[in-house]
PDB file of C-alpha atoms in Angstrom:
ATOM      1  CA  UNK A   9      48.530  99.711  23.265  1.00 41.00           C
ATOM      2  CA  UNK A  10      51.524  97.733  24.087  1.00 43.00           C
ATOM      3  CA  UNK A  11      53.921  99.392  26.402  1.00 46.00           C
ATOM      4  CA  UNK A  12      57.267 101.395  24.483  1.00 59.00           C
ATOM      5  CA  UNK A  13      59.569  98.457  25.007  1.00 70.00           C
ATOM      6  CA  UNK A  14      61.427  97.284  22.174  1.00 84.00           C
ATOM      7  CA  UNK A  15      60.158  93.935  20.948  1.00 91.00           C
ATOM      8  CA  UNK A  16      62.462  91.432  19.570  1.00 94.00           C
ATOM      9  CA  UNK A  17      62.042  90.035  16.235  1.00 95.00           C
ATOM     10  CA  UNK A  18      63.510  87.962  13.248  1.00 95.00           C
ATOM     11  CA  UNK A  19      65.336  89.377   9.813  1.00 94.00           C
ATOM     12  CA  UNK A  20      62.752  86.643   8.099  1.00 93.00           C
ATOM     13  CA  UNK A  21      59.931  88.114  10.646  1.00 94.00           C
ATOM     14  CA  UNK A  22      60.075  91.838  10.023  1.00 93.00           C
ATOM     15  CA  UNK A  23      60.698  91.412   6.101  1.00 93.00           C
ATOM     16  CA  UNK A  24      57.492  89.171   5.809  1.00 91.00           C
ATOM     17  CA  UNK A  25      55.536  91.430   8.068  1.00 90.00           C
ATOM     18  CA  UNK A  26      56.806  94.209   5.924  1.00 87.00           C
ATOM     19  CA  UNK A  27      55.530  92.712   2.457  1.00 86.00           C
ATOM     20  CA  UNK A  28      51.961  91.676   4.173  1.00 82.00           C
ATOM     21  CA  UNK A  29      50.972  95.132   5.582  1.00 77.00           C
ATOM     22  CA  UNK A  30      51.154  96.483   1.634  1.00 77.00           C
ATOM     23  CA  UNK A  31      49.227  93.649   1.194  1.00 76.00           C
ATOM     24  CA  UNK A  32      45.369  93.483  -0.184  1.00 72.00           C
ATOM     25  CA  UNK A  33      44.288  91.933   2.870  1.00 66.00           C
ATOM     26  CA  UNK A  34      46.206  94.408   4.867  1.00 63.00           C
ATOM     27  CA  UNK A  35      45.306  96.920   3.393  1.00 68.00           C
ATOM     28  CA  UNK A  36      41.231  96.409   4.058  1.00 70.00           C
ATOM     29  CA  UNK A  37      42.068  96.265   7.480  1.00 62.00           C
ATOM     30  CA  UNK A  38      45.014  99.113   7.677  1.00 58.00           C
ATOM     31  CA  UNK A  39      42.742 101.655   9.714  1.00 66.00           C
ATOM     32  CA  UNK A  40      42.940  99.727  12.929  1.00 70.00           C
ATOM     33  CA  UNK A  41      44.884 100.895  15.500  1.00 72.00           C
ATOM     34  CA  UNK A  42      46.556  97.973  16.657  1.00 68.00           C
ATOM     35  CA  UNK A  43      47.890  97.419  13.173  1.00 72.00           C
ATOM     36  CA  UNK A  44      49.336 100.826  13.088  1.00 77.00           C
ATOM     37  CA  UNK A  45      50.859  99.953  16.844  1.00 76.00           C
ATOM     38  CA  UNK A  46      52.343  96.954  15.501  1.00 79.00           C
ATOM     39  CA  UNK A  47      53.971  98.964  12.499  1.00 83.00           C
ATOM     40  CA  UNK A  48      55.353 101.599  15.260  1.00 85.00           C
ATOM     41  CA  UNK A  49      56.483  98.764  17.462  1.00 84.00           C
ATOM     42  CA  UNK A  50      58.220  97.250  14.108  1.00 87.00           C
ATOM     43  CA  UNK A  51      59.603 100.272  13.128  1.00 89.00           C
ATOM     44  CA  UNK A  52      61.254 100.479  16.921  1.00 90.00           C
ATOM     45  CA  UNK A  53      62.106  96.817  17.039  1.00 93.00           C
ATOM     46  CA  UNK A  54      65.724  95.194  17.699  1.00 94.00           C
ATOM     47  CA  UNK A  55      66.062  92.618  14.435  1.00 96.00           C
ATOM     48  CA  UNK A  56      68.282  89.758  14.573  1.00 95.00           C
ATOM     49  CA  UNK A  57      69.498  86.379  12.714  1.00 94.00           C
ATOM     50  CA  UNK A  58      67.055  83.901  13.758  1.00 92.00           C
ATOM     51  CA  UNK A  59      69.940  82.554  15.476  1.00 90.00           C
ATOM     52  CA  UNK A  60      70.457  85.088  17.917  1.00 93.00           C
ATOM     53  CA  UNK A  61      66.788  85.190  18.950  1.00 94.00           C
ATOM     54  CA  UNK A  62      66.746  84.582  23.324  1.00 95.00           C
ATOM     55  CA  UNK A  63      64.935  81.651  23.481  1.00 94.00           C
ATOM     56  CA  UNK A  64      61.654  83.025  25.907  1.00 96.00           C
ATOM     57  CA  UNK A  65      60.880  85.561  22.715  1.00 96.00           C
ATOM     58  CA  UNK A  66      57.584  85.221  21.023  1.00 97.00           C
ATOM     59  CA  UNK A  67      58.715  85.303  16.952  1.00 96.00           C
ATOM     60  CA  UNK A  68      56.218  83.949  14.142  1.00 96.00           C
ATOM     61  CA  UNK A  69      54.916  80.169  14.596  1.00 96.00           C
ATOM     62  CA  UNK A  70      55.765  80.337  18.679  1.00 97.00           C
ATOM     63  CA  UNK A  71      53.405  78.686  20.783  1.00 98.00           C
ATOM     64  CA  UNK A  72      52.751  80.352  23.774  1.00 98.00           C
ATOM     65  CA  UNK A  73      50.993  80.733  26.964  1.00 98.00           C
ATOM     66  CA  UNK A  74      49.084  83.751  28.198  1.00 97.00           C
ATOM     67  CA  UNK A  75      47.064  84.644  31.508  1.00 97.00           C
ATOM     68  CA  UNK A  76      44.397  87.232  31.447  1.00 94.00           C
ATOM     69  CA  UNK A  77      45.295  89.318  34.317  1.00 95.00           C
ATOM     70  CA  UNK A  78      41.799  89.574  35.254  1.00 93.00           C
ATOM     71  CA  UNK A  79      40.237  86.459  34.891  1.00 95.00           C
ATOM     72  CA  UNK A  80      43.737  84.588  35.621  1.00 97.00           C
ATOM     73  CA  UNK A  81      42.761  82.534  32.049  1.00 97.00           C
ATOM     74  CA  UNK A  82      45.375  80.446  30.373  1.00 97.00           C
ATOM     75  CA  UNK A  83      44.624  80.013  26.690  1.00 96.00           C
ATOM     76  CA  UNK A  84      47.445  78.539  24.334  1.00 98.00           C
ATOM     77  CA  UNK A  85      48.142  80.052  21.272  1.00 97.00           C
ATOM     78  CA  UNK A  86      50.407  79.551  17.885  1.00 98.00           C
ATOM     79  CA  UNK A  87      50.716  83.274  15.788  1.00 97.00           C
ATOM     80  CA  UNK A  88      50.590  82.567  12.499  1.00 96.00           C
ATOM     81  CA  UNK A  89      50.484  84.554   9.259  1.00 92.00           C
ATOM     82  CA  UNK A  90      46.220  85.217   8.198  1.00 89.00           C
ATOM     83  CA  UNK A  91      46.951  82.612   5.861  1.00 91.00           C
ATOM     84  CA  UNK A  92      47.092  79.898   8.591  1.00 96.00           C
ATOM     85  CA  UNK A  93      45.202  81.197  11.216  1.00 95.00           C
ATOM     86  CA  UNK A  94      41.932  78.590  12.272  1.00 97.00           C
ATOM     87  CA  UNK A  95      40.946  80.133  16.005  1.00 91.00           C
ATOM     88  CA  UNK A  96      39.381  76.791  16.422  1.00 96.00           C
ATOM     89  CA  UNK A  97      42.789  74.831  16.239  1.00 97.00           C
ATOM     90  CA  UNK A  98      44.428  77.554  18.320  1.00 97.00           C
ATOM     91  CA  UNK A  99      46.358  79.216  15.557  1.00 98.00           C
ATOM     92  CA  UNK A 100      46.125  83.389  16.154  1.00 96.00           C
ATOM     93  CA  UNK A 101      46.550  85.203  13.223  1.00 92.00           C
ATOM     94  CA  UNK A 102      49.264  87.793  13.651  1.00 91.00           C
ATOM     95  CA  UNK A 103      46.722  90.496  12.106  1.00 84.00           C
ATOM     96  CA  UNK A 104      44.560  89.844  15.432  1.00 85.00           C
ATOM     97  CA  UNK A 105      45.047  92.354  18.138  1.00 83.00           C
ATOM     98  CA  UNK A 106      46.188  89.701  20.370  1.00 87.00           C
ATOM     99  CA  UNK A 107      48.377  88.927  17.823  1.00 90.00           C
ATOM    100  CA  UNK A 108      49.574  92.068  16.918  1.00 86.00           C
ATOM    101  CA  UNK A 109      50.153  92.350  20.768  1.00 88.00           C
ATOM    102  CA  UNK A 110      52.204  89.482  21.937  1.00 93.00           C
ATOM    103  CA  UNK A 111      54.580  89.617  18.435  1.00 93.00           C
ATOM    104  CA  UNK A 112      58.182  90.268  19.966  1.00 94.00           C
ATOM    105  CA  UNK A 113      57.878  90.057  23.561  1.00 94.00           C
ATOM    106  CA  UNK A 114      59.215  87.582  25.832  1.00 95.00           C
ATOM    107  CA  UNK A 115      58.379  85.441  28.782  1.00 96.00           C
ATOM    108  CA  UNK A 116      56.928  87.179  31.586  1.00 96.00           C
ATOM    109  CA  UNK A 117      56.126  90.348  30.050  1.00 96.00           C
ATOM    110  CA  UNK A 118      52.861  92.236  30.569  1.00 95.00           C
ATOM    111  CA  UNK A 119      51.029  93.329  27.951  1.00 92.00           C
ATOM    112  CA  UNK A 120      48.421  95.410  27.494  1.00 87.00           C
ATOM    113  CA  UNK A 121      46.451  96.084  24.239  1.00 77.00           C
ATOM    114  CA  UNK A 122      43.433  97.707  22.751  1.00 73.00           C
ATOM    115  CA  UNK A 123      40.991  95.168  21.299  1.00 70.00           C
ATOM    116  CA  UNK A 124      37.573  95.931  20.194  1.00 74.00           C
ATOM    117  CA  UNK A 125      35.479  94.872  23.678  1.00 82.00           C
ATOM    118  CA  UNK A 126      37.954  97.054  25.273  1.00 83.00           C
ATOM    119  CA  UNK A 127      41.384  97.423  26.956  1.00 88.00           C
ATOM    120  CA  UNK A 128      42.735  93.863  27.700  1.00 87.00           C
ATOM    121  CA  UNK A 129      46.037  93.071  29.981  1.00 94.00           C
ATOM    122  CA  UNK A 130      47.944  89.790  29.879  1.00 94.00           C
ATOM    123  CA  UNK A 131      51.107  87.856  30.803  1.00 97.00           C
ATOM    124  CA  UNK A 132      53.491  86.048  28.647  1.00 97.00           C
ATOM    125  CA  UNK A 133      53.438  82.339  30.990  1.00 98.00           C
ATOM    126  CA  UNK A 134      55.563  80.364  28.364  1.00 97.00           C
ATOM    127  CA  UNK A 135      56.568  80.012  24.784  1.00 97.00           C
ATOM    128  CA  UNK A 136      56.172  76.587  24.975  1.00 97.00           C
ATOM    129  CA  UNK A 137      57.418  76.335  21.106  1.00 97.00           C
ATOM    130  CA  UNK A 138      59.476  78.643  19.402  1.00 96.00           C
ATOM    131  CA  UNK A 139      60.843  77.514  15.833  1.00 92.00           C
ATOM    132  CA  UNK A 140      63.930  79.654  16.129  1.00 85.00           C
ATOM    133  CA  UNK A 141      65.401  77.985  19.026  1.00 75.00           C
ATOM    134  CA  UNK A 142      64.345  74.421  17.788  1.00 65.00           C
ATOM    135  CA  UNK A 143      66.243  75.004  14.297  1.00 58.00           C
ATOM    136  CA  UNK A 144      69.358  73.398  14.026  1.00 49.00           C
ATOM    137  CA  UNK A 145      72.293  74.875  13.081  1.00 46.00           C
ATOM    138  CA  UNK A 146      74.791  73.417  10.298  1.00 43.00           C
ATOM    139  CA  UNK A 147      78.259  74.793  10.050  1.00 42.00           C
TER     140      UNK A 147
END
């Protein structure tokens, strides 16, 4: 499981993420524990206007790096609702452990999650895209 830090996440985020875990699709996969970790991290979480999101933050449709702490791996990664995820073009569906993992958390964090081969721990490199900070404002 992900360590008891408060993620970080978007009014638009958490009210989406709300509506798909009562979901059909949810629901057949509800029983995992990294889907109930991501509700208890959601139900912890510090919401904010999109516009108030730090920039390093992982929110829904960030690209990011991550580094396998043991292997020292880069892989690149866009979280996207189950909708959009294809593996093959990169896109991780946030209903994936790693997905469920790196939701919320910023640059440089350390994460550690429960997947099915086991117990995996990774660092946050970069979010090399993150919608919220490229959206511009209009007063």
């Amino acid at each position: 499981m992900a360590g008891k830090r408060q993620i970080i996440i978007t009014k638009s985020d958490h009210d989406d993420l709300e509506s798909l875990f009562f979901s059909e699709l949810a629901m057949a996969f509800g029983d995992k524990p990294y889907l109930q970790s991501l509700r208890q991290e959601m139900n912890r979480a510090i919401v904010m206007n999109p516009d108030e999101i730090p920039p390093d933050v992982v929110t829904m449709n960030s690209t990011v790096k991550i580094r396998d702490v043991h292997t020292q791996e880069v892989s690149t990664y866009t979280l996207v609702y189950p909708k959009d995820a294809d593996i093959a073009s990169d896109k991780l569906s946030v209903l994936a452990p790693i997905g469920t993992a790196i939701l919320g958390y910023r640059e440089g964090d350390l994460v550690q999650w429960q997947v099915p081969s086991g117990l995996v721990r990774f660092r946050i490199e970069e979010v090399v895209f993150q919608p919220e900070r490229n959206r511009v404002c209009v007063t």
